[in-house]
Amino acid sequence: MKEYTTEFLRNIALVSHGGAGKTMLAEAFLHVTGATTRLGKVEDGTTISDYDDEEHRRKISIYTSVIPVEHRDHKINVLDAPGYTDFVGEMVSALSVADGAVILVDAVAGIEVGTELAWRYADQFNLPRFIVVNKMDR
């Protein structure tokens, strides 16, 4: 990966309630940009961002992962933050360094506690944000 000046560097936090699909969206970014040749699966423990043994065992994110992707002469650091409220400190840390937030909403479950927390914390940091409604195929 080449070096980038700050004008071509962005930090984007993926935040939401647990299980909304943040990690799989990060996997899709990696795959679409050519950083990986396959999509990992949370169930199989093969995602790039869930690297810890405990994350593999629980099949959830516990730590924020930095996923660097290159797109159109920019380096985008995708911050895949855990969604379960036990790990809200990780979400807050990710949002504190982000340039913007992607807030995922599970189409089946709707807006949940973690979704509302993500919105409030993004608001506290005055971050631009957009909503991704995920799992529309269910």
GROMACS .gro file of C-alpha atoms in nm:
model
  138
    1MET     CA    1   0.000   0.000   0.000
    2LYS     CA    2   0.142   0.338  -0.095
    3GLU     CA    3   0.175   0.635   0.140
    4TYR     CA    4  -0.101   0.896   0.149
    5THR     CA    5  -0.109   1.256   0.261
    6THR     CA    6  -0.391   1.355   0.495
    7GLU     CA    7  -0.597   1.509   0.214
    8PHE     CA    8  -0.632   1.159   0.064
    9LEU     CA    9  -0.691   0.975   0.392
   10ARG     CA   10  -1.033   0.910   0.549
   11ASN     CA   11  -1.142   0.724   0.864
   12ILE     CA   12  -1.495   0.586   0.844
   13ALA     CA   13  -1.654   0.410   1.143
   14LEU     CA   14  -1.901   0.126   1.092
   15VAL     CA   15  -2.130   0.134   1.396
   16SER     CA   16  -2.465  -0.016   1.498
   17HIS     CA   17  -2.626  -0.265   1.726
   18GLY     CA   18  -2.458  -0.606   1.740
   19GLY     CA   19  -2.538  -0.840   1.455
   20ALA     CA   20  -2.645  -0.573   1.205
   21GLY     CA   21  -2.371  -0.670   0.958
   22LYS     CA   22  -2.081  -0.429   1.015
   23THR     CA   23  -1.814  -0.695   0.983
   24MET     CA   24  -1.964  -0.837   0.665
   25LEU     CA   25  -1.984  -0.487   0.515
   26ALA     CA   26  -1.614  -0.443   0.595
   27GLU     CA   27  -1.548  -0.778   0.424
   28ALA     CA   28  -1.740  -0.656   0.118
   29PHE     CA   29  -1.528  -0.338   0.105
   30LEU     CA   30  -1.213  -0.550   0.109
   31HIS     CA   31  -1.342  -0.780  -0.162
   32VAL     CA   32  -1.481  -0.511  -0.394
   33THR     CA   33  -1.159  -0.306  -0.377
   34GLY     CA   34  -0.951  -0.614  -0.458
   35ALA     CA   35  -0.779  -0.632  -0.119
   36THR     CA   36  -0.905  -0.991  -0.079
   37THR     CA   37  -1.007  -1.260  -0.324
   38ARG     CA   38  -1.287  -1.401  -0.111
   39LEU     CA   39  -1.548  -1.293   0.142
   40GLY     CA   40  -1.481  -1.421   0.492
   41LYS     CA   41  -1.765  -1.543   0.712
   42VAL     CA   42  -1.827  -1.466   1.078
   43GLU     CA   43  -1.969  -1.816   1.130
   44ASP     CA   44  -1.648  -1.974   0.996
   45GLY     CA   45  -1.413  -1.738   1.181
   46THR     CA   46  -1.258  -1.628   0.850
   47THR     CA   47  -1.327  -1.253   0.854
   48ILE     CA   48  -1.031  -1.018   0.839
   49SER     CA   49  -1.153  -0.787   1.115
   50ASP     CA   50  -1.237  -1.050   1.377
   51TYR     CA   51  -0.882  -1.156   1.453
   52ASP     CA   52  -0.896  -1.254   1.821
   53ASP     CA   53  -0.961  -1.613   1.935
   54GLU     CA   54  -1.238  -1.493   2.167
   55GLU     CA   55  -1.407  -1.317   1.875
   56HIS     CA   56  -1.393  -1.641   1.676
   57ARG     CA   57  -1.533  -1.839   1.968
   58ARG     CA   58  -1.820  -1.597   2.037
   59LYS     CA   59  -1.878  -1.511   1.669
   60ILE     CA   60  -1.897  -1.139   1.752
   61SER     CA   61  -1.661  -0.844   1.733
   62ILE     CA   62  -1.505  -0.746   2.064
   63TYR     CA   63  -1.237  -0.503   1.945
   64THR     CA   64  -1.244  -0.229   1.683
   65SER     CA   65  -1.052  -0.332   1.374
   66VAL     CA   66  -0.887  -0.098   1.127
   67ILE     CA   67  -0.943  -0.223   0.773
   68PRO     CA   68  -0.744  -0.017   0.520
   69VAL     CA   69  -0.883  -0.009   0.166
   70GLU     CA   70  -0.772   0.189  -0.136
   71HIS     CA   71  -1.027   0.349  -0.365
   72ARG     CA   72  -0.990   0.624  -0.627
   73ASP     CA   73  -0.649   0.740  -0.504
   74HIS     CA   74  -0.769   0.755  -0.143
   75LYS     CA   75  -0.688   0.538   0.154
   76ILE     CA   76  -0.999   0.469   0.359
   77ASN     CA   77  -0.952   0.326   0.706
   78VAL     CA   78  -1.273   0.139   0.777
   79LEU     CA   79  -1.317   0.111   1.154
   80ASP     CA   80  -1.527  -0.198   1.225
   81ALA     CA   81  -1.652  -0.135   1.580
   82PRO     CA   82  -1.828  -0.389   1.803
   83GLY     CA   83  -2.201  -0.338   1.840
   84TYR     CA   84  -2.287  -0.505   2.167
   85THR     CA   85  -2.325  -0.255   2.452
   86ASP     CA   86  -2.070  -0.444   2.664
   87PHE     CA   87  -1.809  -0.304   2.426
   88VAL     CA   88  -1.948   0.050   2.380
   89GLY     CA   89  -1.609   0.197   2.469
   90GLU     CA   90  -1.471   0.051   2.146
   91MET     CA   91  -1.749   0.224   1.950
   92VAL     CA   92  -1.679   0.556   2.121
   93SER     CA   93  -1.306   0.523   2.051
   94ALA     CA   94  -1.369   0.451   1.683
   95LEU     CA   95  -1.605   0.747   1.649
   96SER     CA   96  -1.358   0.978   1.825
   97VAL     CA   97  -1.107   0.939   1.539
   98ALA     CA   98  -1.354   0.904   1.251
   99ASP     CA   99  -1.430   1.153   0.976
  100GLY     CA  100  -1.778   1.006   0.939
  101ALA     CA  101  -2.000   0.720   1.051
  102VAL     CA  102  -2.192   0.453   0.866
  103ILE     CA  103  -2.478   0.340   1.091
  104LEU     CA  104  -2.621   0.004   0.994
  105VAL     CA  105  -2.980  -0.093   1.070
  106ASP     CA  106  -3.094  -0.454   1.056
  107ALA     CA  107  -3.401  -0.455   0.828
  108VAL     CA  108  -3.565  -0.730   1.034
  109ALA     CA  109  -3.487  -0.608   1.387
  110GLY     CA  110  -3.511  -0.237   1.308
  111ILE     CA  111  -3.358   0.033   1.524
  112GLU     CA  112  -3.218  -0.121   1.842
  113VAL     CA  113  -3.042   0.014   2.151
  114GLY     CA  114  -2.697  -0.008   1.992
  115THR     CA  115  -2.826   0.178   1.686
  116GLU     CA  116  -2.950   0.464   1.903
  117LEU     CA  117  -2.623   0.472   2.097
  118ALA     CA  118  -2.426   0.488   1.773
  119TRP     CA  119  -2.635   0.782   1.652
  120ARG     CA  120  -2.598   0.971   1.982
  121TYR     CA  121  -2.221   0.922   2.003
  122ALA     CA  122  -2.176   1.020   1.637
  123ASP     CA  123  -2.381   1.331   1.718
  124GLN     CA  124  -2.155   1.412   2.015
  125PHE     CA  125  -1.854   1.406   1.782
  126ASN     CA  126  -2.044   1.614   1.520
  127LEU     CA  127  -1.984   1.346   1.258
  128PRO     CA  128  -2.160   1.329   0.926
  129ARG     CA  129  -2.338   0.998   0.903
  130PHE     CA  130  -2.551   0.791   0.678
  131ILE     CA  131  -2.776   0.496   0.734
  132VAL     CA  132  -2.737   0.159   0.566
  133VAL     CA  133  -3.039  -0.070   0.596
  134ASN     CA  134  -2.891  -0.419   0.586
  135LYS     CA  135  -3.033  -0.770   0.555
  136MET     CA  136  -3.305  -0.660   0.312
  137ASP     CA  137  -3.309  -1.013   0.169
  138ARG     CA  138  -3.469  -1.160   0.482
   0.00000   0.00000   0.00000
